[in-house]
């Protein structure tokens, strides 16, 4: 029986226990409805979370109402949120599907922490795994992409991965469960639907037990992945990954060590595929090491690889990250790229002997105009470096500091009104240093995440 297989799979994969409080993601489709019923019959403690992405008008609102009533039926907590999905996708220059995914999982994690759920459960099943593996193969993938969806990753669990779609639908029919049909599932507009409707039926004609075969193959892939990961961890080239800049913005790998690595494609792919680099681009990077050209860049959708003198440097693309933030009087923390800024305000006599350093800035709070702003430096920017009474262009300051291309392009400054009060990771402005007249000190602690 599916209920026995469900409980057995949860126990085998150590997904969660009867003591744990589980947040179940429910769209209203047959998969998530069956997951709820199985959670109920197995007497697990759970709540229901539903995302209204507003992409199908009244149909989306109908889904939300349906799932709300489902929570009432089971007598469990219900959480819902309406998202401006299209705006989020446009603002972040990503697809609607990617936007929905980011919004969904970020919100689930917020609820999990706030409401003290231990795990999140989604209704992915064996057919989803087949589709995901095929999508990865079509787009290009490493070994990790060949195992598809894992039963458990951090706080995310998939307790239906033991079952295929036919078994799930049969259970729904047997128990007369009502569910909602998503009209977008019938469209071949999306890659996953095209694979589901056009490719998989042909594959199932050849192998009717396609899902079972994929599950068995995935078990083998997982074993191979463990072997590869162990090799990569032990590789001298892998161990050479390090933070290049003092500010912690850039990671790199030694060109010399990578040249000596016999399985350099495997080692580099293990690091770069997750950063969006295509396999052919990774091979180009490796081929370029024969005669390295300093300054040559390679791009993925989210990152850039730069050939420097001694290393390949990696960083996020500027057009994929937010690069302007406000700092209010009560702001405690801001994170961006690989960095974190911590802010504190104290009276002058409470900062002890702490001195201003490249990662710890003490500013005269009485001279600051809030909100301060963090932004990338611009041509024409200038400041008065600590210890100097004459202004200096940021561009000249960076030349003197001998920064590489990435460090220059990703350098942030903090402004108060029209003044630059500090260049993060380097120097404060002389006009905002602590003096005998300072009463309140505003401290910026600049550190790697």
CSV table of C-alpha atoms in Angstrom, one decimal:
chain,number,residue,atom,x,y,z
A,1,UNK,CA,0.0,0.0,0.0
A,2,UNK,CA,1.2,3.5,-0.8
A,3,UNK,CA,0.7,4.6,2.9
A,4,UNK,CA,3.2,1.9,4.0
A,5,UNK,CA,5.6,2.8,1.2
A,6,UNK,CA,5.3,6.5,2.2
A,7,UNK,CA,6.1,5.9,5.9
A,8,UNK,CA,8.9,3.4,4.9
A,9,UNK,CA,10.5,5.9,2.5
A,10,UNK,CA,10.5,8.7,5.2
A,11,UNK,CA,12.2,6.3,7.6
A,12,UNK,CA,14.7,5.0,5.1
A,13,UNK,CA,15.8,8.4,4.0
A,14,UNK,CA,15.6,9.9,7.6
A,15,UNK,CA,13.4,12.8,6.3
A,16,UNK,CA,11.7,13.6,9.6
A,17,UNK,CA,10.0,11.9,12.6
A,18,UNK,CA,6.6,12.1,14.3
A,19,UNK,CA,8.1,14.6,16.8
A,20,UNK,CA,9.0,17.1,14.0
A,21,UNK,CA,6.7,19.9,12.9
A,22,UNK,CA,6.5,19.9,9.0
A,23,UNK,CA,5.5,22.8,6.7
A,24,UNK,CA,3.9,21.2,3.6
A,25,UNK,CA,4.0,23.2,0.3
A,26,UNK,CA,0.5,22.9,-1.3
A,27,UNK,CA,-0.4,24.2,-4.7
A,28,UNK,CA,-3.8,22.5,-4.8
A,29,UNK,CA,-2.7,20.0,-7.5
A,30,UNK,CA,-3.1,16.2,-7.1
A,31,UNK,CA,0.5,15.7,-6.0
A,32,UNK,CA,0.4,18.1,-3.0
A,33,UNK,CA,-3.2,17.0,-2.1
A,34,UNK,CA,-2.1,13.4,-1.9
A,35,UNK,CA,1.0,14.5,0.2
A,36,UNK,CA,-1.4,16.2,2.7
A,37,UNK,CA,-3.6,13.2,2.9
A,38,UNK,CA,-0.6,10.9,3.5
A,39,UNK,CA,0.7,13.3,6.2
A,40,UNK,CA,-2.7,13.3,7.8
A,41,UNK,CA,-3.2,9.5,7.7
A,42,UNK,CA,0.4,9.0,9.1
A,43,UNK,CA,-0.4,11.4,11.9
A,44,UNK,CA,2.5,13.7,11.3
A,45,UNK,CA,2.3,17.2,12.7
A,46,UNK,CA,2.1,19.7,9.7
A,47,UNK,CA,1.0,23.1,8.5
A,48,UNK,CA,0.1,24.1,4.9
A,49,UNK,CA,1.8,26.9,2.9
A,50,UNK,CA,0.3,28.2,-0.4
A,51,UNK,CA,1.8,30.6,-2.9
A,52,UNK,CA,-0.4,32.7,-5.1
A,53,UNK,CA,1.8,33.9,-7.9
A,54,UNK,CA,-1.0,35.9,-9.6
A,55,UNK,CA,-0.2,34.5,-13.0
A,56,UNK,CA,-3.6,32.9,-13.8
A,57,UNK,CA,-6.0,35.6,-12.5
A,58,UNK,CA,-9.2,34.1,-11.0
A,59,UNK,CA,-7.8,30.6,-11.3
A,60,UNK,CA,-4.9,31.5,-9.0
A,61,UNK,CA,-7.3,33.0,-6.5
A,62,UNK,CA,-9.5,29.9,-6.7
A,63,UNK,CA,-6.5,27.7,-5.9
A,64,UNK,CA,-5.8,29.8,-2.8
A,65,UNK,CA,-9.4,29.5,-1.6
A,66,UNK,CA,-9.3,25.7,-2.2
A,67,UNK,CA,-6.1,25.2,-0.2
A,68,UNK,CA,-7.4,27.4,2.6
A,69,UNK,CA,-10.4,25.1,2.9
A,70,UNK,CA,-8.2,22.1,2.8
A,71,UNK,CA,-6.3,23.4,5.8
A,72,UNK,CA,-9.6,23.8,7.6
A,73,UNK,CA,-10.6,20.2,6.7
A,74,UNK,CA,-7.4,18.9,8.4
A,75,UNK,CA,-7.5,21.4,11.2
A,76,UNK,CA,-3.9,22.6,10.5
A,77,UNK,CA,-2.3,26.1,10.3
A,78,UNK,CA,-2.6,27.8,6.9
A,79,UNK,CA,-0.2,30.3,5.4
A,80,UNK,CA,-0.6,32.1,2.1
A,81,UNK,CA,1.1,34.9,0.3
A,82,UNK,CA,0.4,36.7,-3.0
A,83,UNK,CA,3.5,37.6,-5.1
A,84,UNK,CA,4.1,40.1,-7.8
A,85,UNK,CA,5.9,37.4,-9.8
A,86,UNK,CA,6.2,39.1,-13.2
A,87,UNK,CA,7.6,42.3,-11.6
A,88,UNK,CA,10.1,40.3,-9.6
A,89,UNK,CA,11.2,38.4,-12.8
A,90,UNK,CA,11.5,41.7,-14.7
A,91,UNK,CA,13.4,43.5,-11.9
A,92,UNK,CA,15.9,40.6,-11.5
A,93,UNK,CA,16.2,39.8,-15.2
A,94,UNK,CA,15.2,36.1,-14.7
A,95,UNK,CA,12.5,33.9,-16.1
A,96,UNK,CA,9.0,33.6,-14.6
A,97,UNK,CA,9.7,30.1,-13.6
A,98,UNK,CA,13.0,31.1,-11.8
A,99,UNK,CA,11.2,34.0,-10.2
A,100,UNK,CA,8.5,31.8,-8.8
A,101,UNK,CA,11.0,29.3,-7.5
A,102,UNK,CA,13.1,32.0,-5.7
A,103,UNK,CA,10.0,33.7,-4.2
A,104,UNK,CA,8.5,30.3,-3.2
A,105,UNK,CA,11.5,28.9,-1.4
A,106,UNK,CA,12.6,32.2,0.2
A,107,UNK,CA,9.1,32.6,1.7
A,108,UNK,CA,8.9,28.9,2.8
A,109,UNK,CA,12.2,29.4,4.7
A,110,UNK,CA,10.8,32.6,6.4
A,111,UNK,CA,7.8,30.7,7.6
A,112,UNK,CA,9.8,27.7,8.8
A,113,UNK,CA,12.0,29.9,11.0
A,114,UNK,CA,9.3,32.2,12.2
A,115,UNK,CA,6.7,29.5,13.0
A,116,UNK,CA,9.4,27.0,14.2
A,117,UNK,CA,8.8,24.3,11.6
A,118,UNK,CA,11.7,21.9,11.5
A,119,UNK,CA,11.3,20.8,7.8
A,120,UNK,CA,9.6,21.9,4.6
A,121,UNK,CA,8.0,19.1,2.5
A,122,UNK,CA,7.2,19.4,-1.2
A,123,UNK,CA,5.3,16.9,-3.4
A,124,UNK,CA,8.0,16.1,-6.0
A,125,UNK,CA,7.7,12.5,-7.2
A,126,UNK,CA,9.6,10.1,-9.6
A,127,UNK,CA,8.2,11.7,-12.7
A,128,UNK,CA,9.6,15.1,-11.6
A,129,UNK,CA,13.0,13.5,-11.2
A,130,UNK,CA,12.9,12.1,-14.7
A,131,UNK,CA,12.0,15.5,-16.1
A,132,UNK,CA,14.6,17.3,-14.1
A,133,UNK,CA,17.4,14.9,-15.2
A,134,UNK,CA,16.4,15.3,-18.8
A,135,UNK,CA,16.2,19.1,-18.5
A,136,UNK,CA,19.7,19.1,-17.0
A,137,UNK,CA,21.1,16.9,-19.8
A,138,UNK,CA,19.6,19.1,-22.5
A,139,UNK,CA,21.0,22.3,-20.9
A,140,UNK,CA,24.3,20.7,-19.9
A,141,UNK,CA,25.2,19.4,-16.5
A,142,UNK,CA,27.8,17.8,-14.3
A,143,UNK,CA,27.4,14.7,-12.2
A,144,UNK,CA,25.2,16.5,-9.6
A,145,UNK,CA,22.7,17.2,-12.3
A,146,UNK,CA,22.3,13.5,-13.1
A,147,UNK,CA,20.8,12.6,-9.8
A,148,UNK,CA,18.0,15.1,-10.2
A,149,UNK,CA,16.0,15.9,-7.1
A,150,UNK,CA,17.3,14.6,-3.8
A,151,UNK,CA,15.0,13.3,-1.1
A,152,UNK,CA,16.5,15.6,1.5
A,153,UNK,CA,18.7,18.7,1.3
A,154,UNK,CA,19.2,20.8,4.4
A,155,UNK,CA,15.6,21.6,5.7
A,156,UNK,CA,13.9,20.6,2.4
A,157,UNK,CA,12.4,17.2,2.1
A,158,UNK,CA,10.6,15.3,-0.8
A,159,UNK,CA,8.6,12.4,0.8
A,160,UNK,CA,6.8,11.4,-2.4
A,161,UNK,CA,10.0,10.5,-4.4
A,162,UNK,CA,9.2,6.8,-3.9
A,163,UNK,CA,6.1,7.1,-6.1
A,164,UNK,CA,5.3,7.9,-9.7
A,165,UNK,CA,2.4,10.0,-11.1
A,166,UNK,CA,0.2,7.0,-11.9
A,167,UNK,CA,0.4,5.7,-8.3
A,168,UNK,CA,-0.3,9.1,-6.9
A,169,UNK,CA,-3.4,9.6,-9.1
A,170,UNK,CA,-4.6,6.1,-8.2
A,171,UNK,CA,-4.4,6.9,-4.5
A,172,UNK,CA,-6.3,10.2,-5.1
A,173,UNK,CA,-9.0,8.3,-6.9
A,174,UNK,CA,-9.3,5.6,-4.3
A,175,UNK,CA,-9.7,8.1,-1.5
A,176,UNK,CA,-12.0,10.4,-3.6
A,177,UNK,CA,-9.7,13.4,-3.0
A,178,UNK,CA,-10.6,16.6,-4.7
A,179,UNK,CA,-7.8,18.7,-6.3
A,180,UNK,CA,-7.3,21.6,-8.7
A,181,UNK,CA,-6.0,21.3,-12.3
A,182,UNK,CA,-3.4,24.0,-13.3
A,183,UNK,CA,-4.3,25.1,-16.8
A,184,UNK,CA,-0.6,26.1,-17.4
A,185,UNK,CA,0.4,22.4,-17.2
A,186,UNK,CA,-1.3,21.7,-20.5
A,187,UNK,CA,0.9,24.3,-22.3
A,188,UNK,CA,4.1,23.4,-24.0
A,189,UNK,CA,5.4,27.0,-23.5
A,190,UNK,CA,7.7,25.8,-20.7
A,191,UNK,CA,10.6,23.4,-21.3
A,192,UNK,CA,9.5,21.0,-18.5
A,193,UNK,CA,6.0,20.6,-20.1
A,194,UNK,CA,7.5,20.0,-23.5
A,195,UNK,CA,9.6,17.2,-22.1
A,196,UNK,CA,6.6,15.8,-20.2
A,197,UNK,CA,4.2,15.9,-23.1
A,198,UNK,CA,6.4,15.2,-26.1
A,199,UNK,CA,9.6,13.4,-25.0
A,200,UNK,CA,8.8,11.2,-22.1
A,201,UNK,CA,5.8,9.4,-23.8
A,202,UNK,CA,8.2,8.3,-26.5
A,203,UNK,CA,10.7,7.1,-23.9
A,204,UNK,CA,7.9,5.2,-22.1
A,205,UNK,CA,7.0,3.4,-25.3
A,206,UNK,CA,10.5,2.0,-25.3
A,207,UNK,CA,10.7,1.4,-21.5
A,208,UNK,CA,7.3,1.3,-19.7
A,209,UNK,CA,9.2,1.2,-16.4
A,210,UNK,CA,11.0,4.5,-17.1
A,211,UNK,CA,10.6,6.0,-13.7
A,212,UNK,CA,11.8,2.9,-11.9
A,213,UNK,CA,14.8,2.6,-14.3
A,214,UNK,CA,15.8,6.3,-13.7
A,215,UNK,CA,15.5,5.7,-9.9
A,216,UNK,CA,17.9,2.8,-10.1
A,217,UNK,CA,20.3,4.7,-12.4
A,218,UNK,CA,20.3,7.7,-10.0
A,219,UNK,CA,21.4,5.4,-7.1
A,220,UNK,CA,24.5,4.5,-9.2
A,221,UNK,CA,25.1,8.1,-10.0
A,222,UNK,CA,25.0,9.1,-6.4
A,223,UNK,CA,27.8,6.6,-5.6
A,224,UNK,CA,29.9,7.9,-8.5
A,225,UNK,CA,29.3,11.4,-7.3
A,226,UNK,CA,30.6,10.6,-3.8
A,227,UNK,CA,33.8,9.2,-5.4
A,228,UNK,CA,34.3,12.3,-7.6
A,229,UNK,CA,33.6,14.7,-4.7
A,230,UNK,CA,36.2,12.8,-2.5
A,231,UNK,CA,38.7,13.2,-5.3
A,232,UNK,CA,38.0,16.9,-5.8
A,233,UNK,CA,38.3,17.5,-2.0
A,234,UNK,CA,41.7,15.8,-2.0
A,235,UNK,CA,42.9,17.6,-5.1
A,236,UNK,CA,45.7,20.1,-4.7
A,237,UNK,CA,44.0,22.3,-7.3
A,238,UNK,CA,40.7,22.3,-5.3
A,239,UNK,CA,42.6,23.2,-2.1
A,240,UNK,CA,44.0,26.2,-3.8
A,241,UNK,CA,40.6,28.0,-3.8
A,242,UNK,CA,41.1,31.1,-1.8
A,243,UNK,CA,39.9,34.7,-1.2
A,244,UNK,CA,41.9,37.1,-3.3
A,245,UNK,CA,41.0,40.5,-2.1
A,246,UNK,CA,41.2,41.8,1.5
A,247,UNK,CA,37.5,42.7,1.2
A,248,UNK,CA,36.6,39.1,0.5
A,249,UNK,CA,34.9,39.7,-2.9
A,250,UNK,CA,36.8,37.3,-5.1
A,251,UNK,CA,37.6,33.7,-5.1
A,252,UNK,CA,40.1,32.1,-7.3
A,253,UNK,CA,42.1,29.0,-8.2
A,254,UNK,CA,45.8,28.8,-8.8
A,255,UNK,CA,46.6,28.5,-12.6
A,256,UNK,CA,49.9,26.7,-11.8
A,257,UNK,CA,48.2,24.1,-9.6
A,258,UNK,CA,45.3,23.6,-12.1
A,259,UNK,CA,47.7,23.0,-14.9
A,260,UNK,CA,49.2,20.1,-13.0
A,261,UNK,CA,45.8,18.6,-12.2
A,262,UNK,CA,45.3,15.4,-14.3
A,263,UNK,CA,41.5,15.7,-14.1
A,264,UNK,CA,41.2,19.5,-14.4
A,265,UNK,CA,37.9,19.4,-16.3
A,266,UNK,CA,36.3,17.4,-13.5
A,267,UNK,CA,37.7,19.7,-10.7
A,268,UNK,CA,36.8,22.9,-12.5
A,269,UNK,CA,33.4,21.7,-13.6
A,270,UNK,CA,32.6,20.7,-10.0
A,271,UNK,CA,33.1,24.4,-9.0
A,272,UNK,CA,31.8,26.2,-12.0
A,273,UNK,CA,28.7,24.4,-13.2
A,274,UNK,CA,26.8,25.6,-10.1
A,275,UNK,CA,27.8,29.1,-11.0
A,276,UNK,CA,26.0,28.8,-14.4
A,277,UNK,CA,29.0,28.2,-16.6
A,278,UNK,CA,28.3,26.0,-19.6
A,279,UNK,CA,30.4,22.9,-20.2
A,280,UNK,CA,31.9,24.3,-23.4
A,281,UNK,CA,32.9,27.6,-21.6
A,282,UNK,CA,34.6,25.6,-18.9
A,283,UNK,CA,36.6,23.8,-21.6
A,284,UNK,CA,37.5,27.1,-23.1
A,285,UNK,CA,38.8,28.3,-19.8
A,286,UNK,CA,41.0,25.2,-19.5
A,287,UNK,CA,42.3,25.6,-23.0
A,288,UNK,CA,43.2,29.2,-22.4
A,289,UNK,CA,45.6,28.1,-19.6
A,290,UNK,CA,48.1,26.9,-22.2
A,291,UNK,CA,48.9,30.5,-23.0
A,292,UNK,CA,47.1,32.6,-20.4
A,293,UNK,CA,46.1,36.1,-21.5
A,294,UNK,CA,45.8,38.3,-18.4
A,295,UNK,CA,42.5,40.2,-18.4
A,296,UNK,CA,40.6,37.7,-20.6
A,297,UNK,CA,37.1,37.1,-19.2
A,298,UNK,CA,34.6,34.3,-19.5
A,299,UNK,CA,30.9,34.7,-18.7
A,300,UNK,CA,28.0,32.6,-17.3
A,301,UNK,CA,24.5,33.9,-16.7
A,302,UNK,CA,25.5,35.0,-13.2
A,303,UNK,CA,29.3,35.0,-12.9
A,304,UNK,CA,32.5,36.1,-14.6
A,305,UNK,CA,35.8,34.2,-14.7
A,306,UNK,CA,38.9,36.4,-15.2
A,307,UNK,CA,42.4,35.2,-16.1
A,308,UNK,CA,44.7,37.1,-13.8
A,309,UNK,CA,48.5,36.8,-13.4
A,310,UNK,CA,48.6,33.8,-11.0
A,311,UNK,CA,45.0,32.7,-10.7
A,312,UNK,CA,41.5,32.5,-12.3
A,313,UNK,CA,39.3,34.8,-10.4
A,314,UNK,CA,35.5,34.3,-10.0
A,315,UNK,CA,32.9,36.9,-9.1
A,316,UNK,CA,29.2,37.6,-9.6
A,317,UNK,CA,28.2,39.7,-12.5
A,318,UNK,CA,27.3,43.3,-11.6
A,319,UNK,CA,24.1,43.1,-13.6
A,320,UNK,CA,22.8,40.2,-11.4
A,321,UNK,CA,23.3,41.7,-8.0
A,322,UNK,CA,21.8,44.6,-6.1
A,323,UNK,CA,24.4,47.3,-5.7
A,324,UNK,CA,22.7,50.2,-3.8
A,325,UNK,CA,21.5,50.1,-0.2
A,326,UNK,CA,20.3,52.6,2.4
A,327,UNK,CA,21.7,52.6,5.9
A,328,UNK,CA,19.3,54.1,8.4
A,329,UNK,CA,20.1,55.1,12.0
A,330,UNK,CA,18.8,51.8,13.3
A,331,UNK,CA,20.2,49.5,10.6
A,332,UNK,CA,22.1,46.6,12.1
A,333,UNK,CA,23.3,44.6,9.1
A,334,UNK,CA,23.4,44.6,5.3
A,335,UNK,CA,24.7,41.7,3.1
A,336,UNK,CA,25.7,41.8,-0.5
A,337,UNK,CA,27.8,39.6,-2.8
A,338,UNK,CA,30.2,37.8,-0.5
A,339,UNK,CA,30.2,40.6,2.2
A,340,UNK,CA,28.4,41.6,5.3
A,341,UNK,CA,28.4,45.0,7.0
A,342,UNK,CA,27.6,45.3,10.7
A,343,UNK,CA,26.6,48.7,12.1
A,344,UNK,CA,26.9,49.9,15.7
A,345,UNK,CA,26.6,53.3,17.5
A,346,UNK,CA,28.4,54.1,20.7
A,347,UNK,CA,29.6,57.0,22.7
A,348,UNK,CA,33.2,57.9,22.1
A,349,UNK,CA,34.4,56.7,25.4
A,350,UNK,CA,33.0,53.2,24.8
A,351,UNK,CA,34.9,52.2,21.7
A,352,UNK,CA,38.1,51.6,23.7
A,353,UNK,CA,41.3,51.5,21.7
A,354,UNK,CA,39.7,50.3,18.5
A,355,UNK,CA,41.3,52.0,15.5
A,356,UNK,CA,40.0,52.5,12.0
A,357,UNK,CA,41.3,49.7,9.8
A,358,UNK,CA,40.4,48.6,6.2
A,359,UNK,CA,37.7,46.4,7.7
A,360,UNK,CA,36.6,48.4,10.8
A,361,UNK,CA,35.6,52.1,10.2
A,362,UNK,CA,34.9,54.5,13.1
A,363,UNK,CA,33.1,57.7,11.9
A,364,UNK,CA,32.0,60.8,13.7
A,365,UNK,CA,28.2,60.2,13.8
A,366,UNK,CA,27.4,63.8,14.5
A,367,UNK,CA,28.6,64.7,11.0
A,368,UNK,CA,26.6,62.0,9.2
A,369,UNK,CA,23.3,62.5,7.3
A,370,UNK,CA,21.0,59.5,7.4
A,371,UNK,CA,20.2,57.5,5.5
A,372,UNK,CA,23.7,56.8,4.4
A,373,UNK,CA,24.0,55.0,1.0
A,374,UNK,CA,26.2,52.1,-0.1
A,375,UNK,CA,26.8,52.0,-3.9
A,376,UNK,CA,29.4,51.2,-6.5
A,377,UNK,CA,31.9,54.0,-7.1
A,378,UNK,CA,31.5,56.1,-10.2
A,379,UNK,CA,33.8,58.0,-12.5
A,380,UNK,CA,34.3,61.5,-11.0
A,381,UNK,CA,33.9,60.3,-7.4
A,382,UNK,CA,36.4,61.8,-5.0
A,383,UNK,CA,37.1,61.8,-1.3
A,384,UNK,CA,39.7,63.1,1.2
A,385,UNK,CA,41.7,59.9,2.3
A,386,UNK,CA,42.4,59.6,6.0
A,387,UNK,CA,45.5,61.7,6.8
A,388,UNK,CA,45.2,63.9,3.7
A,389,UNK,CA,43.7,67.4,3.5
A,390,UNK,CA,43.4,67.4,-0.3
A,391,UNK,CA,40.8,65.6,-2.3
A,392,UNK,CA,41.6,62.6,-4.4
A,393,UNK,CA,39.7,61.0,-7.3
A,394,UNK,CA,38.6,57.4,-6.5
A,395,UNK,CA,40.0,56.3,-9.8
A,396,UNK,CA,43.5,57.6,-8.9
A,397,UNK,CA,43.2,56.1,-5.4
A,398,UNK,CA,42.5,52.7,-7.0
A,399,UNK,CA,45.5,53.0,-9.4
A,400,UNK,CA,47.7,53.7,-6.4
A,401,UNK,CA,46.2,50.7,-4.5
A,402,UNK,CA,47.1,48.4,-7.5
A,403,UNK,CA,43.7,46.7,-7.6
A,404,UNK,CA,42.8,44.2,-10.3
A,405,UNK,CA,39.9,44.7,-12.8
A,406,UNK,CA,37.4,42.8,-10.6
A,407,UNK,CA,38.3,44.7,-7.5
A,408,UNK,CA,37.9,48.0,-9.3
A,409,UNK,CA,34.6,47.1,-10.9
A,410,UNK,CA,33.1,45.8,-7.6
A,411,UNK,CA,34.4,48.5,-5.2
A,412,UNK,CA,31.7,50.0,-3.0
A,413,UNK,CA,31.6,53.3,-1.2
A,414,UNK,CA,29.5,54.7,1.6
A,415,UNK,CA,28.0,58.2,1.1
A,416,UNK,CA,26.5,60.8,3.4
A,417,UNK,CA,24.6,63.4,1.4
A,418,UNK,CA,26.9,64.1,-1.5
A,419,UNK,CA,30.1,63.1,0.4
A,420,UNK,CA,31.9,59.8,0.2
A,421,UNK,CA,32.7,58.9,3.9
A,422,UNK,CA,34.6,55.7,3.2
A,423,UNK,CA,35.8,53.4,0.5
A,424,UNK,CA,34.9,49.9,1.8
A,425,UNK,CA,37.8,47.7,2.4
A,426,UNK,CA,40.3,50.6,2.2
A,427,UNK,CA,40.0,54.0,3.8
A,428,UNK,CA,37.6,56.5,5.5
A,429,UNK,CA,37.3,60.1,4.5
A,430,UNK,CA,39.5,62.4,6.6
A,431,UNK,CA,36.6,64.8,7.2
A,432,UNK,CA,34.6,62.1,9.1
A,433,UNK,CA,37.4,60.8,11.4
A,434,UNK,CA,37.0,60.8,15.2
A,435,UNK,CA,38.3,64.0,16.8
A,436,UNK,CA,38.3,65.5,20.3
A,437,UNK,CA,34.9,67.0,19.6
A,438,UNK,CA,33.4,63.7,18.6
A,439,UNK,CA,30.6,62.6,21.0
A,440,UNK,CA,29.0,59.6,19.1
A,441,UNK,CA,30.8,57.1,17.0
A,442,UNK,CA,29.2,55.2,14.1
A,443,UNK,CA,31.1,51.9,13.4
A,444,UNK,CA,31.0,49.9,10.2
A,445,UNK,CA,32.4,46.4,10.5
A,446,UNK,CA,33.2,45.1,7.0
A,447,UNK,CA,33.6,41.3,6.8
A,448,UNK,CA,33.2,38.3,4.6
A,449,UNK,CA,29.9,36.4,4.9
